[in-house]
Structure formats: structure tokens, C-alpha cells
Amino acid sequence: FVRSGPCPLCGGTGLRREALAVTFAGRSIAELNALPLTDLADVIRPTTQLTEVTPALPTTLSGERTDVAVAITTDLLARIEVLTDLGLGYLGLGRATTTLSPGEMQRLRLATQLRSGLFGVVYVLDEPSAGLHPADAEQLLDVLAQLKRSGNSVFVVEHNMDIVRHADWIVDVGPGAGEGGGHVLYSGAVPGLAAVAASVTRPFLFPDAHA
């Protein structure tokens, strides 16, 4: 007979006792790994503020008051805040990638690119707002704008009109879907689409426009 269960020594974390014995802010690496990103940010934020508002305090048993800890947590917090701004604060570091939706994976890649410092890159994104709460759309727009300001080109296939309205240039393909489409109805600045009566996108983007 075979019975599956968590290891009694590591609790299913896959880490040795020596690694689990090291703590930060009273928590082991396994406990920190299980926290949602918003909670993890709250745990490490006090350490990042030491260099700004208070002198370094004597080293504690956990070591979160050392200069090394301040430097590492400051960089880590900046990375986490990009993810929380993209509406991913509910994810934990231990979350398996196979359980993530395509929208979540795409926003994770966006966050990685934002921190990479690359320029002259062409990004093609397929509905990055998929699964994103409407209240978080502004943060997504800010990330896309940052990529553009860094000297990159961003092409977005999108059905969220809040995102479309902020485009520098829009290409509307139609007039219908599938066999009923395939024609470029409009290519230009967003306001110009209001004059294209054949566009199915038009009434959603300009609900007050006359037919």
C-alpha cells in the first residue's frame, strides 16, 4: 500500500531543517513563500524604510536590520509592487505556474520586462487585461506607458475599451468576425474611428456617436 502525504520533517516545503531554521521578521522562508504578495510586501516594508527614516538598528536574531537585508528587501519590494500594481497581489511566491491563467502569466511577464531595463523592443500583447478587475486597469495602463517611455513599441490586441481609449494608434478589423471580417476598416488615431459607421467597435468606444 502507498500513502502520499507531506514530509514530516519539512512539512512539504522541500527545504532542509537548516534552511527552515533561518528566519526573517520571525518567519521562515517557507512561511514567507506561502504569503500573498500584498502580505509579503507588508512584512518586508519596515526593513526597507530603515535607510530613509531611521538609522540602522542593532542586528536582531532574524538579521532583518542589517545593511544587506535592507538592500535586498528594497529591491524585492520594488519588484513586488510592480506585481501588485498589475492586480496580482493575491498570488503567492509558491504558486505553481501551471495553475495560472493566461492573463496572469502575461502580466507576470510584463512585470519582468518592466524591471529588465530593455529598450528598442517590440512587445505584442494579447488581451493583457484578461481576468483583470476593472479597478486595476489604470495600473496596467501605467505599466504599458512605462514600457513605451523606455523606448519600446507596444502592440496590444484588446477588447477592453478602457484600454483601447488610451492607445496612440488603433487598427480596427472587421466588419464582422471570422469569415465576415478580414478588412482593415480604420487605421489611425482613436477619435477618427467615430466616423466609421461600419465598425462594430465604434458604438462601444463611442456610445454617444450617431449611427
PDB file of C-alpha atoms in Angstrom:
ATOM      1  CA  PHE A   1       0.000   0.000   0.000  1.00  0.00           C
ATOM      2  CA  VAL A   2       1.177   3.523  -0.772  1.00  0.00           C
ATOM      3  CA  ARG A   3       0.040   6.642   1.039  1.00  0.00           C
ATOM      4  CA  SER A   4       1.000  10.131  -0.086  1.00  0.00           C
ATOM      5  CA  GLY A   5       1.448  12.985   2.336  1.00  0.00           C
ATOM      6  CA  PRO A   6       3.687  15.880   3.332  1.00  0.00           C
ATOM      7  CA  CYS A   7       7.138  15.087   4.660  1.00  0.00           C
ATOM      8  CA  PRO A   8       7.068  15.127   8.484  1.00  0.00           C
ATOM      9  CA  LEU A   9      10.493  16.815   8.587  1.00  0.00           C
ATOM     10  CA  CYS A  10       9.999  19.704   6.155  1.00  0.00           C
ATOM     11  CA  GLY A  11       6.201  19.899   6.089  1.00  0.00           C
ATOM     12  CA  GLY A  12       6.155  19.537   2.308  1.00  0.00           C
ATOM     13  CA  THR A  13       8.344  22.586   1.687  1.00  0.00           C
ATOM     14  CA  GLY A  14      11.238  20.606   0.198  1.00  0.00           C
ATOM     15  CA  LEU A  15      13.706  22.503   2.387  1.00  0.00           C
ATOM     16  CA  ARG A  16      16.227  21.172   4.903  1.00  0.00           C
ATOM     17  CA  ARG A  17      15.871  21.857   8.607  1.00  0.00           C
ATOM     18  CA  GLU A  18      18.872  24.192   8.461  1.00  0.00           C
ATOM     19  CA  ALA A  19      17.164  26.372   5.837  1.00  0.00           C
ATOM     20  CA  LEU A  20      13.876  26.435   7.739  1.00  0.00           C
ATOM     21  CA  ALA A  21      15.733  27.430  10.914  1.00  0.00           C
ATOM     22  CA  VAL A  22      16.708  30.782   9.342  1.00  0.00           C
ATOM     23  CA  THR A  23      14.006  33.399   9.823  1.00  0.00           C
ATOM     24  CA  PHE A  24      13.239  36.926   8.670  1.00  0.00           C
ATOM     25  CA  ALA A  25      10.880  39.038  10.768  1.00  0.00           C
ATOM     26  CA  GLY A  26      10.193  35.866  12.746  1.00  0.00           C
ATOM     27  CA  ARG A  27       9.130  33.826   9.692  1.00  0.00           C
ATOM     28  CA  SER A  28      10.893  31.033   7.842  1.00  0.00           C
ATOM     29  CA  ILE A  29      11.431  31.118   4.082  1.00  0.00           C
ATOM     30  CA  ALA A  30       8.604  28.577   3.694  1.00  0.00           C
ATOM     31  CA  GLU A  31       6.180  30.799   5.615  1.00  0.00           C
ATOM     32  CA  LEU A  32       7.168  33.851   3.575  1.00  0.00           C
ATOM     33  CA  ASN A  33       6.845  31.842   0.373  1.00  0.00           C
ATOM     34  CA  ALA A  34       3.252  30.939   1.266  1.00  0.00           C
ATOM     35  CA  LEU A  35       2.133  34.557   1.811  1.00  0.00           C
ATOM     36  CA  PRO A  36       0.176  36.519  -0.805  1.00  0.00           C
ATOM     37  CA  LEU A  37       2.374  39.182  -2.378  1.00  0.00           C
ATOM     38  CA  THR A  38       0.471  42.004  -0.652  1.00  0.00           C
ATOM     39  CA  ASP A  39       1.133  40.429   2.760  1.00  0.00           C
ATOM     40  CA  LEU A  40       4.773  39.725   1.885  1.00  0.00           C
ATOM     41  CA  ALA A  41       5.214  43.389   0.969  1.00  0.00           C
ATOM     42  CA  ASP A  42       3.830  44.406   4.381  1.00  0.00           C
ATOM     43  CA  VAL A  43       6.317  42.095   6.121  1.00  0.00           C
ATOM     44  CA  ILE A  44       9.431  43.427   4.373  1.00  0.00           C
ATOM     45  CA  ARG A  45       8.429  47.098   4.041  1.00  0.00           C
ATOM     46  CA  PRO A  46       9.584  48.118   7.571  1.00  0.00           C
ATOM     47  CA  THR A  47      13.106  46.917   6.750  1.00  0.00           C
ATOM     48  CA  THR A  48      13.261  48.924   3.514  1.00  0.00           C
ATOM     49  CA  GLN A  49      12.387  52.115   5.405  1.00  0.00           C
ATOM     50  CA  LEU A  50      15.358  51.904   7.764  1.00  0.00           C
ATOM     51  CA  THR A  51      17.744  53.719   5.415  1.00  0.00           C
ATOM     52  CA  GLU A  52      15.261  56.534   4.814  1.00  0.00           C
ATOM     53  CA  VAL A  53      13.769  57.420   8.171  1.00  0.00           C
ATOM     54  CA  THR A  54      15.838  55.747  10.859  1.00  0.00           C
ATOM     55  CA  PRO A  55      19.469  54.796  11.414  1.00  0.00           C
ATOM     56  CA  ALA A  56      20.300  51.123  11.226  1.00  0.00           C
ATOM     57  CA  LEU A  57      19.404  49.340  14.437  1.00  0.00           C
ATOM     58  CA  PRO A  58      21.496  46.616  16.101  1.00  0.00           C
ATOM     59  CA  THR A  59      21.302  43.295  14.301  1.00  0.00           C
ATOM     60  CA  THR A  60      18.490  41.079  15.576  1.00  0.00           C
ATOM     61  CA  LEU A  61      18.380  37.321  15.665  1.00  0.00           C
ATOM     62  CA  SER A  62      16.499  37.300  12.348  1.00  0.00           C
ATOM     63  CA  GLY A  63      19.003  39.649  10.739  1.00  0.00           C
ATOM     64  CA  GLU A  64      16.431  41.941   9.136  1.00  0.00           C
ATOM     65  CA  ARG A  65      18.209  45.069  10.446  1.00  0.00           C
ATOM     66  CA  THR A  66      21.482  44.526   8.620  1.00  0.00           C
ATOM     67  CA  ASP A  67      22.619  46.627   5.654  1.00  0.00           C
ATOM     68  CA  VAL A  68      22.469  43.547   3.419  1.00  0.00           C
ATOM     69  CA  ALA A  69      18.867  42.876   4.418  1.00  0.00           C
ATOM     70  CA  VAL A  70      17.905  46.485   3.714  1.00  0.00           C
ATOM     71  CA  ALA A  71      19.463  46.370   0.240  1.00  0.00           C
ATOM     72  CA  ILE A  72      17.846  43.047  -0.695  1.00  0.00           C
ATOM     73  CA  THR A  73      14.376  43.884   0.637  1.00  0.00           C
ATOM     74  CA  THR A  74      14.382  47.288  -1.065  1.00  0.00           C
ATOM     75  CA  ASP A  75      14.917  45.644  -4.452  1.00  0.00           C
ATOM     76  CA  LEU A  76      12.442  42.855  -3.632  1.00  0.00           C
ATOM     77  CA  LEU A  77       9.747  45.320  -2.586  1.00  0.00           C
ATOM     78  CA  ALA A  78      10.124  47.239  -5.865  1.00  0.00           C
ATOM     79  CA  ARG A  79       9.594  44.007  -7.796  1.00  0.00           C
ATOM     80  CA  ILE A  80       6.583  43.007  -5.686  1.00  0.00           C
ATOM     81  CA  GLU A  81       4.930  46.408  -6.052  1.00  0.00           C
ATOM     82  CA  VAL A  82       5.020  46.088  -9.846  1.00  0.00           C
ATOM     83  CA  LEU A  83       3.077  42.824  -9.493  1.00  0.00           C
ATOM     84  CA  THR A  84       0.576  44.247  -7.014  1.00  0.00           C
ATOM     85  CA  ASP A  85       0.034  47.246  -9.297  1.00  0.00           C
ATOM     86  CA  LEU A  86      -0.879  44.769 -12.034  1.00  0.00           C
ATOM     87  CA  GLY A  87      -3.564  43.242  -9.807  1.00  0.00           C
ATOM     88  CA  LEU A  88      -1.546  40.137  -8.876  1.00  0.00           C
ATOM     89  CA  GLY A  89      -1.198  40.828  -5.162  1.00  0.00           C
ATOM     90  CA  TYR A  90      -3.273  37.766  -4.287  1.00  0.00           C
ATOM     91  CA  LEU A  91      -0.649  35.395  -5.756  1.00  0.00           C
ATOM     92  CA  GLY A  92       1.912  33.690  -3.545  1.00  0.00           C
ATOM     93  CA  LEU A  93       5.526  33.009  -4.488  1.00  0.00           C
ATOM     94  CA  GLY A  94       4.860  29.309  -4.062  1.00  0.00           C
ATOM     95  CA  ARG A  95       2.041  29.274  -6.619  1.00  0.00           C
ATOM     96  CA  ALA A  96       2.676  26.725  -9.387  1.00  0.00           C
ATOM     97  CA  THR A  97       2.828  28.270 -12.864  1.00  0.00           C
ATOM     98  CA  THR A  98       0.537  25.523 -14.211  1.00  0.00           C
ATOM     99  CA  THR A  99      -2.293  26.945 -12.070  1.00  0.00           C
ATOM    100  CA  LEU A 100      -2.017  30.459 -13.510  1.00  0.00           C
ATOM    101  CA  SER A 101      -4.398  31.792 -16.152  1.00  0.00           C
ATOM    102  CA  PRO A 102      -3.048  33.138 -19.480  1.00  0.00           C
ATOM    103  CA  GLY A 103      -3.837  36.687 -18.313  1.00  0.00           C
ATOM    104  CA  GLU A 104      -1.899  36.186 -15.085  1.00  0.00           C
ATOM    105  CA  MET A 105       1.074  34.721 -16.930  1.00  0.00           C
ATOM    106  CA  GLN A 106       1.112  37.615 -19.375  1.00  0.00           C
ATOM    107  CA  ARG A 107       1.081  40.211 -16.588  1.00  0.00           C
ATOM    108  CA  LEU A 108       3.886  38.352 -14.803  1.00  0.00           C
ATOM    109  CA  ARG A 109       5.969  38.565 -17.980  1.00  0.00           C
ATOM    110  CA  LEU A 110       5.124  42.250 -18.257  1.00  0.00           C
ATOM    111  CA  ALA A 111       6.439  42.853 -14.749  1.00  0.00           C
ATOM    112  CA  THR A 112       9.659  41.016 -15.623  1.00  0.00           C
ATOM    113  CA  GLN A 113      10.161  43.132 -18.738  1.00  0.00           C
ATOM    114  CA  LEU A 114       9.481  46.336 -16.834  1.00  0.00           C
ATOM    115  CA  ARG A 115      12.382  45.561 -14.490  1.00  0.00           C
ATOM    116  CA  SER A 116      14.717  44.407 -17.266  1.00  0.00           C
ATOM    117  CA  GLY A 117      15.622  47.902 -18.480  1.00  0.00           C
ATOM    118  CA  LEU A 118      15.458  46.830 -22.134  1.00  0.00           C
ATOM    119  CA  PHE A 119      14.687  49.347 -24.897  1.00  0.00           C
ATOM    120  CA  GLY A 120      14.048  49.139 -28.628  1.00  0.00           C
ATOM    121  CA  VAL A 121      11.883  46.038 -28.080  1.00  0.00           C
ATOM    122  CA  VAL A 122       8.548  45.369 -29.815  1.00  0.00           C
ATOM    123  CA  TYR A 123       6.008  43.867 -27.391  1.00  0.00           C
ATOM    124  CA  VAL A 124       2.900  42.136 -28.783  1.00  0.00           C
ATOM    125  CA  LEU A 125       0.305  41.504 -26.074  1.00  0.00           C
ATOM    126  CA  ASP A 126      -2.902  39.503 -26.467  1.00  0.00           C
ATOM    127  CA  GLU A 127      -5.546  40.939 -24.134  1.00  0.00           C
ATOM    128  CA  PRO A 128      -3.347  41.697 -21.111  1.00  0.00           C
ATOM    129  CA  SER A 129      -6.465  42.853 -19.251  1.00  0.00           C
ATOM    130  CA  ALA A 130      -7.997  39.339 -19.354  1.00  0.00           C
ATOM    131  CA  GLY A 131      -9.087  38.400 -15.844  1.00  0.00           C
ATOM    132  CA  LEU A 132      -8.116  41.824 -14.512  1.00  0.00           C
ATOM    133  CA  HIS A 133     -10.549  43.642 -12.223  1.00  0.00           C
ATOM    134  CA  PRO A 134     -11.723  46.909 -13.850  1.00  0.00           C
ATOM    135  CA  ALA A 135     -10.355  48.851 -10.879  1.00  0.00           C
ATOM    136  CA  ASP A 136      -6.843  47.636 -11.750  1.00  0.00           C
ATOM    137  CA  ALA A 137      -6.949  48.744 -15.403  1.00  0.00           C
ATOM    138  CA  GLU A 138      -5.259  52.037 -14.540  1.00  0.00           C
ATOM    139  CA  GLN A 139      -2.215  50.229 -13.166  1.00  0.00           C
ATOM    140  CA  LEU A 140      -1.974  48.128 -16.335  1.00  0.00           C
ATOM    141  CA  LEU A 141      -2.080  51.298 -18.433  1.00  0.00           C
ATOM    142  CA  ASP A 142       0.716  52.757 -16.325  1.00  0.00           C
ATOM    143  CA  VAL A 143       2.900  49.682 -16.917  1.00  0.00           C
ATOM    144  CA  LEU A 144       2.278  49.830 -20.674  1.00  0.00           C
ATOM    145  CA  ALA A 145       3.138  53.537 -20.635  1.00  0.00           C
ATOM    146  CA  GLN A 146       6.379  52.830 -18.766  1.00  0.00           C
ATOM    147  CA  LEU A 147       7.392  50.283 -21.401  1.00  0.00           C
ATOM    148  CA  LYS A 148       6.715  52.883 -24.098  1.00  0.00           C
ATOM    149  CA  ARG A 149       8.611  55.631 -22.272  1.00  0.00           C
ATOM    150  CA  SER A 150      11.597  53.293 -22.066  1.00  0.00           C
ATOM    151  CA  GLY A 151      11.884  53.368 -25.853  1.00  0.00           C
ATOM    152  CA  ASN A 152       9.829  50.292 -26.734  1.00  0.00           C
ATOM    153  CA  SER A 153       6.869  49.716 -29.064  1.00  0.00           C
ATOM    154  CA  VAL A 154       3.777  48.072 -27.584  1.00  0.00           C
ATOM    155  CA  PHE A 155       1.147  46.383 -29.792  1.00  0.00           C
ATOM    156  CA  VAL A 156      -1.965  45.262 -27.917  1.00  0.00           C
ATOM    157  CA  VAL A 157      -4.865  43.088 -29.098  1.00  0.00           C
ATOM    158  CA  GLU A 158      -7.585  44.222 -26.709  1.00  0.00           C
ATOM    159  CA  HIS A 159     -11.370  44.233 -26.214  1.00  0.00           C
ATOM    160  CA  ASN A 160     -11.393  46.315 -23.045  1.00  0.00           C
ATOM    161  CA  MET A 161     -12.487  49.759 -24.247  1.00  0.00           C
ATOM    162  CA  ASP A 162     -10.843  51.464 -21.242  1.00  0.00           C
ATOM    163  CA  ILE A 163      -7.516  50.179 -22.528  1.00  0.00           C
ATOM    164  CA  VAL A 164      -8.295  50.912 -26.188  1.00  0.00           C
ATOM    165  CA  ARG A 165      -9.153  54.560 -25.455  1.00  0.00           C
ATOM    166  CA  HIS A 166      -5.586  55.177 -24.299  1.00  0.00           C
ATOM    167  CA  ALA A 167      -3.966  53.878 -27.491  1.00  0.00           C
ATOM    168  CA  ASP A 168      -1.839  56.214 -29.606  1.00  0.00           C
ATOM    169  CA  TRP A 169      -2.963  54.391 -32.746  1.00  0.00           C
ATOM    170  CA  ILE A 170      -5.832  51.984 -33.363  1.00  0.00           C
ATOM    171  CA  VAL A 171      -6.394  49.431 -36.121  1.00  0.00           C
ATOM    172  CA  ASP A 172      -9.984  48.196 -36.398  1.00  0.00           C
ATOM    173  CA  VAL A 173     -10.513  44.971 -38.362  1.00  0.00           C
ATOM    174  CA  GLY A 174     -13.937  43.805 -39.476  1.00  0.00           C
ATOM    175  CA  PRO A 175     -16.682  44.340 -40.180  1.00  0.00           C
ATOM    176  CA  GLY A 176     -17.652  41.011 -38.641  1.00  0.00           C
ATOM    177  CA  ALA A 177     -15.842  38.066 -37.065  1.00  0.00           C
ATOM    178  CA  GLY A 178     -14.330  35.034 -38.793  1.00  0.00           C
ATOM    179  CA  GLU A 179     -15.386  34.788 -42.444  1.00  0.00           C
ATOM    180  CA  GLY A 180     -17.267  38.086 -42.062  1.00  0.00           C
ATOM    181  CA  GLY A 181     -14.106  40.017 -41.294  1.00  0.00           C
ATOM    182  CA  GLY A 182     -10.586  40.418 -42.569  1.00  0.00           C
ATOM    183  CA  HIS A 183     -10.781  44.032 -43.723  1.00  0.00           C
ATOM    184  CA  VAL A 184      -8.965  46.964 -42.156  1.00  0.00           C
ATOM    185  CA  LEU A 185     -11.828  49.385 -41.545  1.00  0.00           C
ATOM    186  CA  TYR A 186      -9.739  52.046 -39.888  1.00  0.00           C
ATOM    187  CA  SER A 187      -6.121  52.782 -39.004  1.00  0.00           C
ATOM    188  CA  GLY A 188      -5.283  55.973 -37.174  1.00  0.00           C
ATOM    189  CA  ALA A 189      -5.785  57.974 -34.003  1.00  0.00           C
ATOM    190  CA  VAL A 190      -8.590  56.775 -31.738  1.00  0.00           C
ATOM    191  CA  PRO A 191     -11.010  59.731 -32.282  1.00  0.00           C
ATOM    192  CA  GLY A 192     -11.106  59.058 -36.027  1.00  0.00           C
ATOM    193  CA  LEU A 193     -12.900  55.739 -35.533  1.00  0.00           C
ATOM    194  CA  ALA A 194     -16.046  57.656 -34.535  1.00  0.00           C
ATOM    195  CA  ALA A 195     -16.643  58.442 -38.223  1.00  0.00           C
ATOM    196  CA  VAL A 196     -16.516  54.787 -39.381  1.00  0.00           C
ATOM    197  CA  ALA A 197     -20.156  53.668 -39.363  1.00  0.00           C
ATOM    198  CA  ALA A 198     -19.313  50.106 -40.469  1.00  0.00           C
ATOM    199  CA  SER A 199     -17.194  49.489 -37.363  1.00  0.00           C
ATOM    200  CA  VAL A 200     -18.629  47.136 -34.746  1.00  0.00           C
ATOM    201  CA  THR A 201     -16.128  48.572 -32.274  1.00  0.00           C
ATOM    202  CA  ARG A 202     -17.341  52.127 -32.793  1.00  0.00           C
ATOM    203  CA  PRO A 203     -20.556  52.041 -30.661  1.00  0.00           C
ATOM    204  CA  PHE A 204     -18.655  50.506 -27.736  1.00  0.00           C
ATOM    205  CA  LEU A 205     -15.834  53.006 -27.954  1.00  0.00           C
ATOM    206  CA  PHE A 206     -18.138  55.978 -28.666  1.00  0.00           C
ATOM    207  CA  PRO A 207     -21.561  55.103 -27.220  1.00  0.00           C
ATOM    208  CA  ASP A 208     -22.868  58.628 -27.942  1.00  0.00           C
ATOM    209  CA  ALA A 209     -21.864  58.591 -31.622  1.00  0.00           C
ATOM    210  CA  HIS A 210     -24.726  58.716 -34.138  1.00  0.00           C
ATOM    211  CA  ALA A 211     -25.241  55.778 -36.421  1.00  0.00           C
TER     212      ALA A 211
END
